[in-house]
């Protein structure tokens, strides 16, 4: 009760002195306005004989209140740099506002080449009425068709003059494209071994550690889900390509394509053993070295041990 009476008396005293919450805020607001006025005056005095900084800041603030800045008011280089960060959908929307800027050929050319790194049409004289925006739409349509039916997708690219009917050109297109469905691509490469041969030769495994090179290989050419003839073909082609890219290392280690083939199979089996939750008793490093050297006797123990460490620390080679 005593504390309640004291608070009532204190509030009455503050009201009489004019320090109520509203009055205090009003005087505080007035003090800040006066301070800002003095500060603005000093800024204007400092800018005499030069640029009126206060005026520039005031103009900038009014422009910001109007909304997003108009790209057409910026230098062309800056406008194109801003628009280059957009994807195709956003760039189409931007063309509704800035038609001349967003329809620029350089922007659409960059989108085409960043998504489909190689097309035969890039190295040809463009036909009459050619535009990279139209080409982007055709490439997108062809990729969707490929992901539904690979043969129809490749035929679509050829019918539009985007790709030449050549295994090497198709292999380059696949190697530089990331929008193709890997399951459909695996089916297509299994049927087109000529394209697969050229695709393997596009890989450069020079000075790469064997498990890392195998991971890179399976990122471009996905391994089948089950063992079979296609997996053996992939490992065989990889082994020959790896040896061709590292002739000095092969001589130093005394490895042949057959020995690399054995090592690759050992790495795949080890990857499954160490990463599968169904395998309770994981293979030890000593067991891996013993089993691998039993299959390939010329391989040093230290080299095989490094292979085990790589799989143990980094993970599956064909994930």
mmCIF file of C-alpha atoms in Angstrom:
data_model
loop_
_atom_site.group_PDB
_atom_site.id
_atom_site.type_symbol
_atom_site.label_atom_id
_atom_site.label_comp_id
_atom_site.label_asym_id
_atom_site.label_seq_id
_atom_site.Cartn_x
_atom_site.Cartn_y
_atom_site.Cartn_z
ATOM 1 C CA UNK A 1 0.000 0.000 0.000
ATOM 2 C CA UNK A 2 2.826 2.408 0.918
ATOM 3 C CA UNK A 3 4.617 1.746 -2.381
ATOM 4 C CA UNK A 4 1.386 2.354 -4.345
ATOM 5 C CA UNK A 5 0.768 5.733 -2.689
ATOM 6 C CA UNK A 6 4.387 6.727 -3.313
ATOM 7 C CA UNK A 7 4.079 5.958 -7.051
ATOM 8 C CA UNK A 8 0.858 8.009 -7.336
ATOM 9 C CA UNK A 9 2.494 10.970 -5.602
ATOM 10 C CA UNK A 10 5.579 10.630 -7.814
ATOM 11 C CA UNK A 11 3.504 10.631 -11.030
ATOM 12 C CA UNK A 12 1.633 13.739 -9.918
ATOM 13 C CA UNK A 13 4.930 15.460 -9.226
ATOM 14 C CA UNK A 14 6.286 14.583 -12.676
ATOM 15 C CA UNK A 15 3.113 15.825 -14.378
ATOM 16 C CA UNK A 16 3.367 19.134 -12.545
ATOM 17 C CA UNK A 17 6.978 19.539 -13.605
ATOM 18 C CA UNK A 18 6.042 18.762 -17.215
ATOM 19 C CA UNK A 19 8.070 15.552 -17.486
ATOM 20 C CA UNK A 20 5.327 13.195 -18.555
ATOM 21 C CA UNK A 21 6.302 10.570 -21.170
ATOM 22 C CA UNK A 22 4.680 12.474 -24.007
ATOM 23 C CA UNK A 23 6.129 15.830 -23.008
ATOM 24 C CA UNK A 24 9.570 14.369 -22.617
ATOM 25 C CA UNK A 25 9.467 12.740 -26.046
ATOM 26 C CA UNK A 26 8.213 15.971 -27.609
ATOM 27 C CA UNK A 27 11.064 18.023 -26.145
ATOM 28 C CA UNK A 28 13.563 15.282 -27.016
ATOM 29 C CA UNK A 29 12.302 15.278 -30.627
ATOM 30 C CA UNK A 30 12.673 19.055 -30.753
ATOM 31 C CA UNK A 31 16.194 18.847 -29.417
ATOM 32 C CA UNK A 32 17.170 16.320 -32.090
ATOM 33 C CA UNK A 33 15.672 18.470 -34.843
ATOM 34 C CA UNK A 34 17.669 21.441 -33.600
ATOM 35 C CA UNK A 35 20.843 19.349 -33.480
ATOM 36 C CA UNK A 36 20.290 18.019 -37.001
ATOM 37 C CA UNK A 37 19.618 21.558 -38.221
ATOM 38 C CA UNK A 38 22.900 22.766 -36.786
ATOM 39 C CA UNK A 39 24.705 19.728 -38.257
ATOM 40 C CA UNK A 40 23.169 20.293 -41.703
ATOM 41 C CA UNK A 41 24.100 23.968 -41.555
ATOM 42 C CA UNK A 42 27.698 23.092 -40.752
ATOM 43 C CA UNK A 43 27.797 20.597 -43.640
ATOM 44 C CA UNK A 44 26.505 23.237 -46.025
ATOM 45 C CA UNK A 45 29.110 25.698 -44.810
ATOM 46 C CA UNK A 46 31.875 23.115 -45.335
ATOM 47 C CA UNK A 47 30.682 22.562 -48.901
ATOM 48 C CA UNK A 48 30.870 26.239 -49.913
ATOM 49 C CA UNK A 49 32.840 26.670 -53.123
ATOM 50 C CA UNK A 50 32.394 22.973 -54.029
ATOM 51 C CA UNK A 51 29.663 20.335 -54.310
ATOM 52 C CA UNK A 52 26.610 20.859 -52.109
ATOM 53 C CA UNK A 53 26.733 17.539 -50.241
ATOM 54 C CA UNK A 54 23.533 18.250 -48.378
ATOM 55 C CA UNK A 55 21.686 18.822 -51.623
ATOM 56 C CA UNK A 56 23.075 15.596 -53.116
ATOM 57 C CA UNK A 57 22.060 13.534 -50.118
ATOM 58 C CA UNK A 58 18.604 15.064 -50.127
ATOM 59 C CA UNK A 59 18.195 14.345 -53.840
ATOM 60 C CA UNK A 60 19.420 10.776 -53.372
ATOM 61 C CA UNK A 61 16.949 10.206 -50.558
ATOM 62 C CA UNK A 62 14.084 11.460 -52.687
ATOM 63 C CA UNK A 63 15.142 9.147 -55.511
ATOM 64 C CA UNK A 64 15.238 6.189 -53.138
ATOM 65 C CA UNK A 65 11.716 6.935 -52.021
ATOM 66 C CA UNK A 66 10.518 6.724 -55.619
ATOM 67 C CA UNK A 67 11.474 3.018 -55.878
ATOM 68 C CA UNK A 68 14.142 0.882 -57.591
ATOM 69 C CA UNK A 69 16.708 2.748 -59.610
ATOM 70 C CA UNK A 70 16.180 2.898 -63.361
ATOM 71 C CA UNK A 71 18.915 0.873 -65.083
ATOM 72 C CA UNK A 72 18.638 3.003 -68.182
ATOM 73 C CA UNK A 73 19.974 5.948 -66.167
ATOM 74 C CA UNK A 74 23.176 4.045 -65.333
ATOM 75 C CA UNK A 75 26.219 3.602 -67.585
ATOM 76 C CA UNK A 76 25.616 0.671 -69.987
ATOM 77 C CA UNK A 77 28.540 -1.325 -68.566
ATOM 78 C CA UNK A 78 27.079 -1.169 -65.070
ATOM 79 C CA UNK A 79 23.569 -2.023 -66.263
ATOM 80 C CA UNK A 80 24.807 -5.087 -68.167
ATOM 81 C CA UNK A 81 26.836 -6.215 -65.152
ATOM 82 C CA UNK A 82 23.722 -6.072 -62.949
ATOM 83 C CA UNK A 83 21.587 -7.953 -65.483
ATOM 84 C CA UNK A 84 24.285 -10.609 -65.998
ATOM 85 C CA UNK A 85 23.508 -12.002 -62.537
ATOM 86 C CA UNK A 86 19.957 -12.901 -63.568
ATOM 87 C CA UNK A 87 18.834 -16.285 -64.801
ATOM 88 C CA UNK A 88 16.818 -16.685 -67.993
ATOM 89 C CA UNK A 89 13.427 -16.365 -66.293
ATOM 90 C CA UNK A 90 14.334 -13.170 -64.454
ATOM 91 C CA UNK A 91 15.982 -11.741 -67.560
ATOM 92 C CA UNK A 92 12.751 -12.266 -69.512
ATOM 93 C CA UNK A 93 10.865 -10.438 -66.785
ATOM 94 C CA UNK A 94 13.424 -7.634 -66.840
ATOM 95 C CA UNK A 95 12.913 -7.258 -70.583
ATOM 96 C CA UNK A 96 9.342 -6.164 -69.843
ATOM 97 C CA UNK A 97 10.791 -3.064 -68.177
ATOM 98 C CA UNK A 98 14.162 -2.570 -69.863
ATOM 99 C CA UNK A 99 13.589 -4.159 -73.265
ATOM 100 C CA UNK A 100 16.713 -2.872 -74.999
ATOM 101 C CA UNK A 101 19.014 -3.791 -72.123
ATOM 102 C CA UNK A 102 17.585 -7.219 -71.216
ATOM 103 C CA UNK A 103 17.417 -8.373 -74.857
ATOM 104 C CA UNK A 104 21.077 -7.655 -75.451
ATOM 105 C CA UNK A 105 22.798 -10.483 -77.319
ATOM 106 C CA UNK A 106 25.824 -10.560 -75.006
ATOM 107 C CA UNK A 107 23.642 -11.327 -71.983
ATOM 108 C CA UNK A 108 21.890 -14.229 -73.703
ATOM 109 C CA UNK A 109 25.149 -15.469 -75.167
ATOM 110 C CA UNK A 110 26.569 -15.636 -71.644
ATOM 111 C CA UNK A 111 23.537 -17.582 -70.436
ATOM 112 C CA UNK A 112 23.841 -20.062 -73.303
ATOM 113 C CA UNK A 113 27.551 -20.729 -72.844
ATOM 114 C CA UNK A 114 27.385 -20.905 -69.046
ATOM 115 C CA UNK A 115 24.741 -23.652 -69.224
ATOM 116 C CA UNK A 116 25.723 -25.422 -72.461
ATOM 117 C CA UNK A 117 29.461 -24.907 -72.723
ATOM 118 C CA UNK A 118 29.862 -26.407 -76.179
ATOM 119 C CA UNK A 119 27.598 -26.401 -79.217
ATOM 120 C CA UNK A 120 28.602 -26.821 -82.836
ATOM 121 C CA UNK A 121 26.673 -23.670 -83.736
ATOM 122 C CA UNK A 122 29.007 -21.563 -81.581
ATOM 123 C CA UNK A 123 31.799 -22.091 -84.121
ATOM 124 C CA UNK A 124 29.709 -21.389 -87.216
ATOM 125 C CA UNK A 125 28.610 -18.238 -88.971
ATOM 126 C CA UNK A 126 25.181 -17.448 -87.517
ATOM 127 C CA UNK A 127 22.276 -17.909 -89.955
ATOM 128 C CA UNK A 128 19.932 -15.116 -90.922
ATOM 129 C CA UNK A 129 17.669 -14.087 -88.060
ATOM 130 C CA UNK A 130 19.834 -15.802 -85.440
ATOM 131 C CA UNK A 131 19.633 -14.621 -81.842
ATOM 132 C CA UNK A 132 21.094 -16.086 -78.662
ATOM 133 C CA UNK A 133 17.784 -15.611 -76.875
ATOM 134 C CA UNK A 134 16.098 -17.853 -79.420
ATOM 135 C CA UNK A 135 19.023 -20.290 -79.176
ATOM 136 C CA UNK A 136 18.611 -20.441 -75.400
ATOM 137 C CA UNK A 137 14.957 -21.414 -75.796
ATOM 138 C CA UNK A 138 15.910 -24.138 -78.284
ATOM 139 C CA UNK A 139 18.680 -25.478 -76.038
ATOM 140 C CA UNK A 140 16.314 -25.571 -73.085
ATOM 141 C CA UNK A 141 13.672 -27.352 -75.161
ATOM 142 C CA UNK A 142 16.229 -29.841 -76.465
ATOM 143 C CA UNK A 143 17.514 -30.594 -72.961
ATOM 144 C CA UNK A 144 14.003 -31.306 -71.720
ATOM 145 C CA UNK A 145 13.454 -33.562 -74.722
ATOM 146 C CA UNK A 146 16.733 -35.391 -74.020
ATOM 147 C CA UNK A 147 15.740 -35.959 -70.395
ATOM 148 C CA UNK A 148 12.579 -37.641 -71.647
ATOM 149 C CA UNK A 149 14.092 -39.484 -74.610
ATOM 150 C CA UNK A 150 17.849 -39.127 -75.300
ATOM 151 C CA UNK A 151 17.694 -40.114 -78.968
ATOM 152 C CA UNK A 152 14.901 -37.640 -79.689
ATOM 153 C CA UNK A 153 16.788 -34.925 -77.807
ATOM 154 C CA UNK A 154 19.963 -35.399 -79.873
ATOM 155 C CA UNK A 155 17.908 -35.472 -83.080
ATOM 156 C CA UNK A 156 16.235 -32.218 -82.035
ATOM 157 C CA UNK A 157 19.623 -30.525 -81.571
ATOM 158 C CA UNK A 158 20.753 -31.729 -84.983
ATOM 159 C CA UNK A 159 17.529 -30.637 -86.691
ATOM 160 C CA UNK A 160 18.012 -27.102 -85.361
ATOM 161 C CA UNK A 161 21.652 -26.999 -86.466
ATOM 162 C CA UNK A 162 22.848 -26.787 -82.870
ATOM 163 C CA UNK A 163 24.896 -30.004 -83.022
ATOM 164 C CA UNK A 164 26.719 -31.728 -85.871
ATOM 165 C CA UNK A 165 26.091 -35.418 -86.444
ATOM 166 C CA UNK A 166 29.474 -36.426 -85.055
ATOM 167 C CA UNK A 167 30.330 -38.562 -81.995
ATOM 168 C CA UNK A 168 33.052 -36.101 -81.011
ATOM 169 C CA UNK A 169 30.678 -33.112 -81.146
ATOM 170 C CA UNK A 170 28.022 -34.966 -79.157
ATOM 171 C CA UNK A 171 30.647 -35.984 -76.593
ATOM 172 C CA UNK A 172 31.823 -32.360 -76.196
ATOM 173 C CA UNK A 173 28.240 -31.219 -75.767
ATOM 174 C CA UNK A 174 27.624 -33.822 -73.039
ATOM 175 C CA UNK A 175 30.932 -33.050 -71.322
ATOM 176 C CA UNK A 176 30.160 -29.298 -71.095
ATOM 177 C CA UNK A 177 26.462 -29.576 -70.157
ATOM 178 C CA UNK A 178 25.072 -30.019 -66.638
ATOM 179 C CA UNK A 179 21.330 -29.963 -67.386
ATOM 180 C CA UNK A 180 21.076 -33.525 -68.733
ATOM 181 C CA UNK A 181 19.477 -36.215 -66.605
ATOM 182 C CA UNK A 182 22.247 -38.589 -65.530
ATOM 183 C CA UNK A 183 20.059 -41.692 -65.687
ATOM 184 C CA UNK A 184 19.019 -40.969 -69.272
ATOM 185 C CA UNK A 185 22.593 -40.056 -70.113
ATOM 186 C CA UNK A 186 23.829 -43.379 -68.758
ATOM 187 C CA UNK A 187 21.359 -45.241 -70.981
ATOM 188 C CA UNK A 188 22.402 -43.195 -74.009
ATOM 189 C CA UNK A 189 26.142 -43.777 -73.469
ATOM 190 C CA UNK A 190 25.577 -47.480 -72.964
ATOM 191 C CA UNK A 191 23.995 -47.566 -76.421
ATOM 192 C CA UNK A 192 26.411 -45.151 -78.109
ATOM 193 C CA UNK A 193 29.858 -46.546 -77.308
ATOM 194 C CA UNK A 194 31.418 -44.347 -80.004
ATOM 195 C CA UNK A 195 30.269 -41.255 -78.103
ATOM 196 C CA UNK A 196 31.493 -42.829 -74.862
ATOM 197 C CA UNK A 197 34.990 -43.317 -76.319
ATOM 198 C CA UNK A 198 35.252 -39.649 -77.278
ATOM 199 C CA UNK A 199 33.801 -38.574 -73.945
ATOM 200 C CA UNK A 200 36.488 -40.496 -72.036
ATOM 201 C CA UNK A 201 39.286 -38.860 -74.049
ATOM 202 C CA UNK A 202 38.049 -35.412 -72.998
ATOM 203 C CA UNK A 203 39.080 -36.099 -69.397
ATOM 204 C CA UNK A 204 42.513 -34.986 -68.248
ATOM 205 C CA UNK A 205 43.756 -36.946 -65.225
ATOM 206 C CA UNK A 206 47.319 -35.681 -65.288
ATOM 207 C CA UNK A 207 48.958 -35.505 -61.828
ATOM 208 C CA UNK A 208 45.754 -36.596 -60.088
ATOM 209 C CA UNK A 209 45.626 -39.161 -57.317
ATOM 210 C CA UNK A 210 43.854 -42.285 -58.536
ATOM 211 C CA UNK A 211 40.746 -42.116 -56.251
ATOM 212 C CA UNK A 212 40.245 -38.404 -57.009
ATOM 213 C CA UNK A 213 40.525 -39.042 -60.744
ATOM 214 C CA UNK A 214 37.993 -41.863 -60.457
ATOM 215 C CA UNK A 215 35.573 -39.544 -58.633
ATOM 216 C CA UNK A 216 35.882 -36.935 -61.362
ATOM 217 C CA UNK A 217 35.309 -39.594 -64.009
ATOM 218 C CA UNK A 218 32.116 -40.854 -62.344
ATOM 219 C CA UNK A 219 30.822 -37.295 -61.907
ATOM 220 C CA UNK A 220 30.672 -36.955 -65.688
ATOM 221 C CA UNK A 221 29.899 -40.575 -66.543
ATOM 222 C CA UNK A 222 27.740 -42.038 -63.803
ATOM 223 C CA UNK A 223 28.400 -45.614 -62.791
ATOM 224 C CA UNK A 224 25.572 -48.145 -63.109
ATOM 225 C CA UNK A 225 23.758 -49.193 -59.980
ATOM 226 C CA UNK A 226 24.715 -52.848 -60.450
ATOM 227 C CA UNK A 227 27.808 -54.653 -61.600
ATOM 228 C CA UNK A 228 27.830 -55.757 -65.166
ATOM 229 C CA UNK A 229 29.420 -55.394 -68.564
ATOM 230 C CA UNK A 230 28.867 -51.628 -68.710
ATOM 231 C CA UNK A 231 30.702 -51.029 -65.423
ATOM 232 C CA UNK A 232 33.607 -53.190 -66.588
ATOM 233 C CA UNK A 233 33.727 -51.172 -69.815
ATOM 234 C CA UNK A 234 33.838 -47.889 -67.909
ATOM 235 C CA UNK A 235 36.634 -49.036 -65.614
ATOM 236 C CA UNK A 236 38.623 -50.411 -68.545
ATOM 237 C CA UNK A 237 38.350 -47.147 -70.480
ATOM 238 C CA UNK A 238 39.220 -45.138 -67.382
ATOM 239 C CA UNK A 239 42.285 -47.289 -66.666
ATOM 240 C CA UNK A 240 43.706 -46.774 -70.146
ATOM 241 C CA UNK A 241 42.964 -43.053 -70.056
ATOM 242 C CA UNK A 242 44.540 -42.630 -66.606
ATOM 243 C CA UNK A 243 47.713 -44.393 -67.747
ATOM 244 C CA UNK A 244 47.837 -42.289 -70.916
ATOM 245 C CA UNK A 245 47.617 -39.085 -68.856
ATOM 246 C CA UNK A 246 50.311 -40.173 -66.372
ATOM 247 C CA UNK A 247 53.007 -42.132 -68.255
ATOM 248 C CA UNK A 248 55.834 -41.065 -65.924
ATOM 249 C CA UNK A 249 53.896 -42.043 -62.809
ATOM 250 C CA UNK A 250 53.000 -45.406 -64.305
ATOM 251 C CA UNK A 251 56.659 -46.152 -65.012
ATOM 252 C CA UNK A 252 57.682 -45.001 -61.537
ATOM 253 C CA UNK A 253 55.093 -47.177 -59.783
ATOM 254 C CA UNK A 254 55.366 -50.022 -62.261
ATOM 255 C CA UNK A 255 51.643 -49.937 -63.029
ATOM 256 C CA UNK A 256 49.912 -51.099 -66.173
ATOM 257 C CA UNK A 257 46.310 -50.518 -67.308
ATOM 258 C CA UNK A 258 45.445 -53.988 -65.959
ATOM 259 C CA UNK A 259 46.888 -53.093 -62.543
ATOM 260 C CA UNK A 260 44.951 -49.798 -62.498
ATOM 261 C CA UNK A 261 41.828 -51.774 -63.401
ATOM 262 C CA UNK A 262 42.341 -53.989 -60.337
ATOM 263 C CA UNK A 263 42.919 -50.956 -58.123
ATOM 264 C CA UNK A 264 39.739 -49.281 -59.371
ATOM 265 C CA UNK A 265 37.655 -52.338 -58.595
ATOM 266 C CA UNK A 266 39.260 -52.531 -55.153
ATOM 267 C CA UNK A 267 38.441 -48.867 -54.507
ATOM 268 C CA UNK A 268 34.800 -49.346 -55.518
ATOM 269 C CA UNK A 269 34.425 -52.390 -53.246
ATOM 270 C CA UNK A 270 36.159 -50.553 -50.389
ATOM 271 C CA UNK A 271 33.858 -47.549 -50.900
ATOM 272 C CA UNK A 272 30.805 -49.764 -50.582
ATOM 273 C CA UNK A 273 32.246 -51.526 -47.550
ATOM 274 C CA UNK A 274 33.086 -48.323 -45.644
ATOM 275 C CA UNK A 275 29.994 -46.283 -46.538
ATOM 276 C CA UNK A 276 27.223 -48.877 -46.531
ATOM 277 C CA UNK A 277 25.188 -48.977 -43.290
ATOM 278 C CA UNK A 278 24.425 -52.653 -43.984
ATOM 279 C CA UNK A 279 28.077 -53.666 -43.556
ATOM 280 C CA UNK A 280 28.743 -54.023 -39.840
ATOM 281 C CA UNK A 281 32.324 -55.306 -39.897
ATOM 282 C CA UNK A 282 34.234 -52.695 -41.897
ATOM 283 C CA UNK A 283 37.358 -53.664 -43.789
ATOM 284 C CA UNK A 284 40.529 -52.598 -41.994
ATOM 285 C CA UNK A 285 43.470 -50.930 -43.644
ATOM 286 C CA UNK A 286 45.614 -54.040 -43.164
ATOM 287 C CA UNK A 287 42.989 -56.254 -44.796
ATOM 288 C CA UNK A 288 42.663 -53.900 -47.772
ATOM 289 C CA UNK A 289 46.429 -53.830 -48.313
ATOM 290 C CA UNK A 290 46.673 -57.619 -48.087
ATOM 291 C CA UNK A 291 43.771 -58.265 -50.474
ATOM 292 C CA UNK A 292 44.869 -55.663 -53.009
ATOM 293 C CA UNK A 293 48.514 -56.766 -53.111
ATOM 294 C CA UNK A 294 47.367 -60.335 -53.517
ATOM 295 C CA UNK A 295 45.601 -59.296 -56.743
ATOM 296 C CA UNK A 296 48.352 -56.915 -57.922
ATOM 297 C CA UNK A 297 51.675 -57.974 -56.444
ATOM 298 C CA UNK A 298 53.853 -55.214 -57.940
ATOM 299 C CA UNK A 299 52.071 -52.399 -56.049
ATOM 300 C CA UNK A 300 53.855 -50.962 -53.026
ATOM 301 C CA UNK A 301 52.283 -51.258 -49.599
ATOM 302 C CA UNK A 302 52.543 -47.509 -48.920
ATOM 303 C CA UNK A 303 50.694 -46.629 -52.130
ATOM 304 C CA UNK A 304 47.839 -49.004 -51.330
ATOM 305 C CA UNK A 305 47.707 -47.601 -47.796
ATOM 306 C CA UNK A 306 47.281 -44.078 -49.197
ATOM 307 C CA UNK A 307 44.404 -45.343 -51.328
ATOM 308 C CA UNK A 308 42.652 -46.659 -48.219
ATOM 309 C CA UNK A 309 43.183 -43.379 -46.349
ATOM 310 C CA UNK A 310 41.650 -41.414 -49.220
ATOM 311 C CA UNK A 311 38.460 -43.483 -49.250
ATOM 312 C CA UNK A 312 38.250 -43.468 -45.456
ATOM 313 C CA UNK A 313 38.573 -39.670 -45.217
ATOM 314 C CA UNK A 314 36.803 -38.428 -48.380
ATOM 315 C CA UNK A 315 34.249 -41.130 -49.136
ATOM 316 C CA UNK A 316 32.818 -43.127 -52.036
ATOM 317 C CA UNK A 317 34.495 -42.855 -55.429
ATOM 318 C CA UNK A 318 31.256 -43.349 -57.357
ATOM 319 C CA UNK A 319 28.737 -41.549 -55.133
#
